[in-house]
Short mmCIF file of C-alpha atoms and ligand atoms in Angstrom, two decimals:
data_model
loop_
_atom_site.label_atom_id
_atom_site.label_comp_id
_atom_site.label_asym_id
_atom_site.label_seq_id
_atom_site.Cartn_x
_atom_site.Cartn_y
_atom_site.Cartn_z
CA UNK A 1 93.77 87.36 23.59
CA UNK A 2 97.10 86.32 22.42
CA UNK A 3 99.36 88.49 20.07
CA UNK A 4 101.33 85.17 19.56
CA UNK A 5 100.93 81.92 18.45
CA UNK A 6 103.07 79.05 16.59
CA UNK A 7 101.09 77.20 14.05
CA UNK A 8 102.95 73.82 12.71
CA UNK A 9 102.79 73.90 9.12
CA UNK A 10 104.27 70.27 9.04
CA UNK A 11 105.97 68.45 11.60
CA UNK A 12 107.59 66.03 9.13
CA UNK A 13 110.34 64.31 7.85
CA UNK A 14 112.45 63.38 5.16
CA UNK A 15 109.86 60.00 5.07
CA UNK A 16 106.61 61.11 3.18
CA UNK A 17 103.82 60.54 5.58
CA UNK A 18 100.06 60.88 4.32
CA UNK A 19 99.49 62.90 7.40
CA UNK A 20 102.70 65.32 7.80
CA UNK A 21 104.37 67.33 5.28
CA UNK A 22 107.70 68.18 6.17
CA UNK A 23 109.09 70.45 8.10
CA UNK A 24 107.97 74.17 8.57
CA UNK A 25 106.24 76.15 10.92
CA UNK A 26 105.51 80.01 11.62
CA UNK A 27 106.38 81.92 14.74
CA UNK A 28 103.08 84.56 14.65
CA UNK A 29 103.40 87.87 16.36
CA UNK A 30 100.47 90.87 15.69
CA UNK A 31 99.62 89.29 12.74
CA UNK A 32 103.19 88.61 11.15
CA UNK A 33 103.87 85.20 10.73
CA UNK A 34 108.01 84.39 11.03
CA UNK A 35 108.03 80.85 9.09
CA UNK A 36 110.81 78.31 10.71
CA UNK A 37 112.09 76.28 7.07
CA UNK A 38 109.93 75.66 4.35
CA UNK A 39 109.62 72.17 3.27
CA UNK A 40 107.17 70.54 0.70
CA UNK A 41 103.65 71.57 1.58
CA UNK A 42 104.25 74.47 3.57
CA UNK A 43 102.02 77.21 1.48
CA UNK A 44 99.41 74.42 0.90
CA UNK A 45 99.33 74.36 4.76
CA UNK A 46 98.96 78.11 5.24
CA UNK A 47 96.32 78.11 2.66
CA UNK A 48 94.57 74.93 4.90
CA UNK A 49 95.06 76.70 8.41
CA UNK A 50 93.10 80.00 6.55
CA UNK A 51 89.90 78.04 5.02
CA UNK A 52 89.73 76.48 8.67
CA UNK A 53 90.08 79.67 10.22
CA UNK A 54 93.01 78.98 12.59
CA UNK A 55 94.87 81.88 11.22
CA UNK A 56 93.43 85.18 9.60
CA UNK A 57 96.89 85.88 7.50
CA UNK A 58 97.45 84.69 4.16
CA UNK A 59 100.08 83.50 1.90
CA UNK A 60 101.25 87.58 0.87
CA UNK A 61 101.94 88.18 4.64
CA UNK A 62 105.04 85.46 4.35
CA UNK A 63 107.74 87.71 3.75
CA UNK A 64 110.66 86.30 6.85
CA UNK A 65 111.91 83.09 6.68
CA UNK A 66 114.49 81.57 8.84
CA UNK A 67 116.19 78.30 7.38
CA UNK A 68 117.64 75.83 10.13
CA UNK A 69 119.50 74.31 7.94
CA UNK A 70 119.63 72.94 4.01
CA UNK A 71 118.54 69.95 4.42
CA UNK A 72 115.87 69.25 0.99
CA UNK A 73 112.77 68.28 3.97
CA UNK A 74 113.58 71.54 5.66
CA UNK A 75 113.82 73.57 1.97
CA UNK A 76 112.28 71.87 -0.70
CA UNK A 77 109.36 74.04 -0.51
CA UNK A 78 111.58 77.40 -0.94
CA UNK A 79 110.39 77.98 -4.67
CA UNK A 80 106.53 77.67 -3.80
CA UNK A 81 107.21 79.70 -0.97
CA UNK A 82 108.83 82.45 -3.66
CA UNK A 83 106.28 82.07 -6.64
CA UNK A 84 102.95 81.15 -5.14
CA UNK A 85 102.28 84.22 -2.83
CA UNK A 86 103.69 86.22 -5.62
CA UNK A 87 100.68 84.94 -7.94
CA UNK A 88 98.62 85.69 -4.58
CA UNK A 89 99.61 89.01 -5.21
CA UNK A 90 102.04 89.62 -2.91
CA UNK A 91 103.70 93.23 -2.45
CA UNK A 92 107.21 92.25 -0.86
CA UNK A 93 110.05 89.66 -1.60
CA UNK A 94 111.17 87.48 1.37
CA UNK A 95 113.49 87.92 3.50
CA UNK A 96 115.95 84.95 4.66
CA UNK A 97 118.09 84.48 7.06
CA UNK A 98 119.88 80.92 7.27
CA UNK A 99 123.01 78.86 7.28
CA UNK A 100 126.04 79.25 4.61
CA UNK A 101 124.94 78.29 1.57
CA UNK A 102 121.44 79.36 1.81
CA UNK A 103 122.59 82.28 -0.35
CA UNK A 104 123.62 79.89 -2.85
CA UNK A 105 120.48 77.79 -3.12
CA UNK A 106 118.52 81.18 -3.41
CA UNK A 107 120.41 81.88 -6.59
CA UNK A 108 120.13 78.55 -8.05
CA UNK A 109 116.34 78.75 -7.71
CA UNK A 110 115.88 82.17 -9.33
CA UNK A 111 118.17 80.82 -12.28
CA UNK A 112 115.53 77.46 -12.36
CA UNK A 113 112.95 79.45 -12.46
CA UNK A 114 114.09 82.17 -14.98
CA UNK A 115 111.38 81.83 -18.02
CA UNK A 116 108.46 81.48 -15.33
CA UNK A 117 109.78 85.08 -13.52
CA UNK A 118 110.33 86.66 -17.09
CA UNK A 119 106.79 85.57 -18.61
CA UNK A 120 105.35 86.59 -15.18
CA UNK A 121 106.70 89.75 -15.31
CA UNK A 122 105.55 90.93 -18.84
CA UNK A 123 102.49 89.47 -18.39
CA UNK A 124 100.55 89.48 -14.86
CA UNK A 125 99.94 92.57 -13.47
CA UNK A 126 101.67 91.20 -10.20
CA UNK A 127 103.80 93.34 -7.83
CA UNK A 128 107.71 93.71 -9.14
CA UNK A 129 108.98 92.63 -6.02
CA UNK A 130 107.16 89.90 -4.69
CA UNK A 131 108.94 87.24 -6.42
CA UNK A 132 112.61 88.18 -5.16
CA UNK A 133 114.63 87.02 -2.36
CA UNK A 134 117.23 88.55 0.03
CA UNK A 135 119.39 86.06 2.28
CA UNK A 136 121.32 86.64 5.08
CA UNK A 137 123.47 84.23 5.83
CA UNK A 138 124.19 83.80 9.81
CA UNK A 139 126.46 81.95 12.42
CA UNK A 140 124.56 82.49 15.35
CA UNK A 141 123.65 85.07 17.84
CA UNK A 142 121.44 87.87 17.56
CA UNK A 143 120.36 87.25 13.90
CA UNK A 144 117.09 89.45 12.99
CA UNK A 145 115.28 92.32 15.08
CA UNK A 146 112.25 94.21 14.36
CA UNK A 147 109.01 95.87 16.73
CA UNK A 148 107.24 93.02 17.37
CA UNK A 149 110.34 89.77 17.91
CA UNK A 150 113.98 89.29 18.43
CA UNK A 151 115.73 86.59 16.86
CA UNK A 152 118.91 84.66 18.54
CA UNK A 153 120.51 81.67 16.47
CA UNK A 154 122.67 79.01 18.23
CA UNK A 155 124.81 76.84 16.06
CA UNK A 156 123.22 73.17 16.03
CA UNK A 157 124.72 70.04 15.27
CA UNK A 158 123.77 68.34 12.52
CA UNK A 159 126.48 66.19 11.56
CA UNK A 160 129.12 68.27 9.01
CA UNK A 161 125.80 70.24 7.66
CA UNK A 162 125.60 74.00 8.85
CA UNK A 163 122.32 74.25 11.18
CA UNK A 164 121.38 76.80 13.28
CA UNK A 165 118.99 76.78 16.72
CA UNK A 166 116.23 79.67 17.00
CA UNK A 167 114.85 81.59 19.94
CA UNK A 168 112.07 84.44 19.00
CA UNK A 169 111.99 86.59 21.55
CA UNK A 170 108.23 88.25 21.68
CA UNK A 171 106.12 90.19 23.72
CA UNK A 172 104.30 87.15 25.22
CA UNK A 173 107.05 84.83 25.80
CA UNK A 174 109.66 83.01 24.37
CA UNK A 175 109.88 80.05 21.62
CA UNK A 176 112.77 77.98 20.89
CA UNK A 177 113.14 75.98 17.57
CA UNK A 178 115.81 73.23 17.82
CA UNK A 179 115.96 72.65 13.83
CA UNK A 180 117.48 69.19 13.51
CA UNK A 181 120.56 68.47 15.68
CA UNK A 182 122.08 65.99 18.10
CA UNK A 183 122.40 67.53 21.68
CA UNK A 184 124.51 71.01 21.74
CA UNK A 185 126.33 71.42 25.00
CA UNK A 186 125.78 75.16 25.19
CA UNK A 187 122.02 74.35 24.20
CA UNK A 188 120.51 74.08 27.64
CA UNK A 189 121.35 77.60 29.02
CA UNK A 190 121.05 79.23 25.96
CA UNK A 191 117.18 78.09 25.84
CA UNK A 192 116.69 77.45 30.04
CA UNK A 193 113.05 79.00 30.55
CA UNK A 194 111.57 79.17 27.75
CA UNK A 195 108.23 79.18 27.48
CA UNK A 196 107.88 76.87 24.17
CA UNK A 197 110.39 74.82 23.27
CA UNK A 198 110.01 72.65 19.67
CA UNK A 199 112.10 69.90 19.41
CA UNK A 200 112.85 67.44 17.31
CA UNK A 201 113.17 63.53 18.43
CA UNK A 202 113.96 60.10 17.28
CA UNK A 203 112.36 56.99 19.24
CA UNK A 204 115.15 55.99 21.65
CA UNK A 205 112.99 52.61 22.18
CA UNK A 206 112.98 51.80 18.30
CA UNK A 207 116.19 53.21 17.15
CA UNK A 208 117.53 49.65 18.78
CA UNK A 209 116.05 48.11 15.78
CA UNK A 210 117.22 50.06 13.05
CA UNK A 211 120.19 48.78 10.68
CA UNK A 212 123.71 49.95 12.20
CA UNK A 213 124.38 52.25 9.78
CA UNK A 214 121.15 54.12 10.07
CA UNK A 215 121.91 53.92 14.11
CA UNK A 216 125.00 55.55 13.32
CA UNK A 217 123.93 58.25 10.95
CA UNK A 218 120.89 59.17 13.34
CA UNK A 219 123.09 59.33 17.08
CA UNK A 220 125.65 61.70 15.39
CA UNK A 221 123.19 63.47 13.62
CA UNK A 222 119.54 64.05 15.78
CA UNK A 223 118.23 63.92 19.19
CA UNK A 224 116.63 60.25 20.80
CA UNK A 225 114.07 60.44 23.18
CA UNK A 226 116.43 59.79 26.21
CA UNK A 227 118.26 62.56 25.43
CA UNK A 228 115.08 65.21 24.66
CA UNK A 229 114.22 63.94 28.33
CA UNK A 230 117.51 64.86 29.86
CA UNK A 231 118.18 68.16 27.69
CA UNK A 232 114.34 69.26 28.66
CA UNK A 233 115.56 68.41 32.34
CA UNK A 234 118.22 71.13 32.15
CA UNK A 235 115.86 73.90 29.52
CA UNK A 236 113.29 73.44 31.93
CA UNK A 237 110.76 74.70 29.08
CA UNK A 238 107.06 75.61 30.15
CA UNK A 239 105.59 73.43 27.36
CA UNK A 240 107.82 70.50 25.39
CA UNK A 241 106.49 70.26 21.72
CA UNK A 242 107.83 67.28 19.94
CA UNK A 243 108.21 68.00 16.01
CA UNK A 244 109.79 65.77 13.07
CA UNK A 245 109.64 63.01 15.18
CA UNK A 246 110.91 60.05 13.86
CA UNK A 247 108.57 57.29 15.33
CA UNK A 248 110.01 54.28 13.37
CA UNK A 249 106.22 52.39 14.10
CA UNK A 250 105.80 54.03 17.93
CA UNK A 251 102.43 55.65 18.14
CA UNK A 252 102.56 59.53 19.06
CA UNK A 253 101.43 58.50 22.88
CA UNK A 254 104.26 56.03 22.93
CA UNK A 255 106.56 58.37 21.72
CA UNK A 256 105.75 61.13 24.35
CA UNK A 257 105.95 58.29 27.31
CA UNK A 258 109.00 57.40 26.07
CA UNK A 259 110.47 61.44 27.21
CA UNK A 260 107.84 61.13 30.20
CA UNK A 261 110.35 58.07 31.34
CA UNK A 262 112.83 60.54 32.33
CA UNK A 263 111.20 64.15 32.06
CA UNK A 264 108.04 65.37 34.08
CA UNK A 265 107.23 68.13 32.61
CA UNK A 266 104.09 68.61 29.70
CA UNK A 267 104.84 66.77 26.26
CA UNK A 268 102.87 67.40 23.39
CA UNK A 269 103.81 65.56 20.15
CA UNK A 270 102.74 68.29 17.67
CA UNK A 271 100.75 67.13 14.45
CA UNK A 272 100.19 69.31 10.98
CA UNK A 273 97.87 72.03 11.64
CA UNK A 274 98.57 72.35 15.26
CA UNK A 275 98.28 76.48 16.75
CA UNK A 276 99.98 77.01 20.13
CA UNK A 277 98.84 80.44 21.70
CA UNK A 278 101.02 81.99 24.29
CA UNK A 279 98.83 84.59 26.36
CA UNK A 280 99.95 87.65 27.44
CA UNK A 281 102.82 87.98 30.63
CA UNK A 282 100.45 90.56 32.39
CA UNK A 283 97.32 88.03 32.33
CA UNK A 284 100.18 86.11 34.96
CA UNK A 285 101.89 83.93 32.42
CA UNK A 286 99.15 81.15 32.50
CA UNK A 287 99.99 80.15 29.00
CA UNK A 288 96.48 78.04 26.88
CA UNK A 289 96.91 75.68 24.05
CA UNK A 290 94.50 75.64 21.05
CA UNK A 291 94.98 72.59 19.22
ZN1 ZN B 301 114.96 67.14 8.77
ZN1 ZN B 302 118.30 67.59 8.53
#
């Protein structure tokens, strides 16, 4: 059995979708889920996965978060992800580590929610900690360590936004997180084997329809499908996950043929809810996918 798994909280975008929230998703290792941003809907989808029984953690076990960057779809669900575990009874405060500015934000929600921390305090017998929030703010490299994962960062490219790359590091393998970014130069080597790699993607075949300026705004700004295929080429990942995929009216299947064109290797276009498992290095690296 599997020590670690990735379960996609969403796999969304800024454009609300009935079937995605936006983005988040948690690195698991032993039981200690390492969430990857926190858009709108990630606790609701942690409370989901539980009732369904993919995972067996709860909402009081999310105590790491690393931010890719703060983008409001990648963030926007930062102040649930403070005060609704708390209520759940959580013991610790979270821990973040993000881009510059992430300090900043943290503040600014802590003022917002001022009366709802005071009248908590004085009158739920809650945990005195739970509620509170310690950032980090990184550049890149080796960003967060503990017994069970270690944490790189590689500075992304996300327009003039700060954004960060992740790699966790775990007993069972390793999972790189692109965050959103156009294609990094030192990307490829910094990620080459890995055995997950979640990427984010824009249609290549429909972005020839979309108004210039959006054209614009999107090629300096994310990743098209052509160049996921040629980037996954040169990472050479043992499992491509697609994630806040702009599809701009291509179905999921279309989507993944379209990085088929120029990349053989396994595509999966990731939807909410989704667990990847990676098994154990000693059972000879055979790697399962529970979906
Ligand atoms: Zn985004
Ligand atoms: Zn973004």
């Amino acid at each position: 059995m599997s020590q670690t798994q990735v379960v996609i909280l969403g796999s969304g975008t800024p454009n609300a979708d009935p079937d995605r929230v936006s983005a988040s998703l948690a690195v698991v290792v032993a039981g200690q889920p390492y969430l990857v941003d926190c858009g709108h809907g990630a606790v609701q989808r942690v409370v989901e996965a539980r009732a369904v029984g993919k995972i067996d953690w709860d909402t009081t076990d999310l105590t790491r978060l690393f931010v890719t960057h703060l983008h409001a779809d990648h963030t926007v669900g930062l102040p649930d992800l403070l005060y609704t575990p708390w209520i759940h009874e959580r013991e610790a405060g979270l821990q973040a580590i993000g881009p510059l500015g992430l300090a900043d934000m943290a503040r600014h929600i802590e003022l917002a929610y001022r009366e709802n921390i005071r009248e908590h305090l004085s009158a739920h017998p809650s945990s005195r900690e739970g509620y509170k929030i310690v950032v980090r703010e990184v550049a890149g490299g080796c960003v967060y360590e503990d017994d069970k994962v270690t944490v790189q960062a590689l500075e992304a490219n996300h327009g003039d936004l700060a954004a960060l790359s992740y790699k966790f590091e775990t007993p069972d393998g390793t999972i790189v997180v692109s965050g959103d970014t156009k294609p990094v130069a030192r990307f490829a080597e910094w990620a080459r084997g890995c055995d997950l790699l979640l990427h984010e993607v824009y249609s290549a075949r429909q972005f020839t329809f979309r108004p210039p300026a959006w054209q614009a705004y999107h090629s300096r700004t994310h990743t098209s499908s052509d160049e996921l295929a040629a980037l996954a080429t040169a990472v050479r990942p043992k499992r491509l996950v697609l994630v806040h995929q702009l599809f701009w009216g291509q179905t999921p299947a279309q989507l993944v043929a379209e990085v088929q064109r120029a990349y053989p290797g396994e595509v999966i276009s990731a939807s909410d809810l989704d667990v990847f498992e990676l098994t154990p290095v000693w059972s000879g690296g055979m790697k399962t996918i529970m979906r």
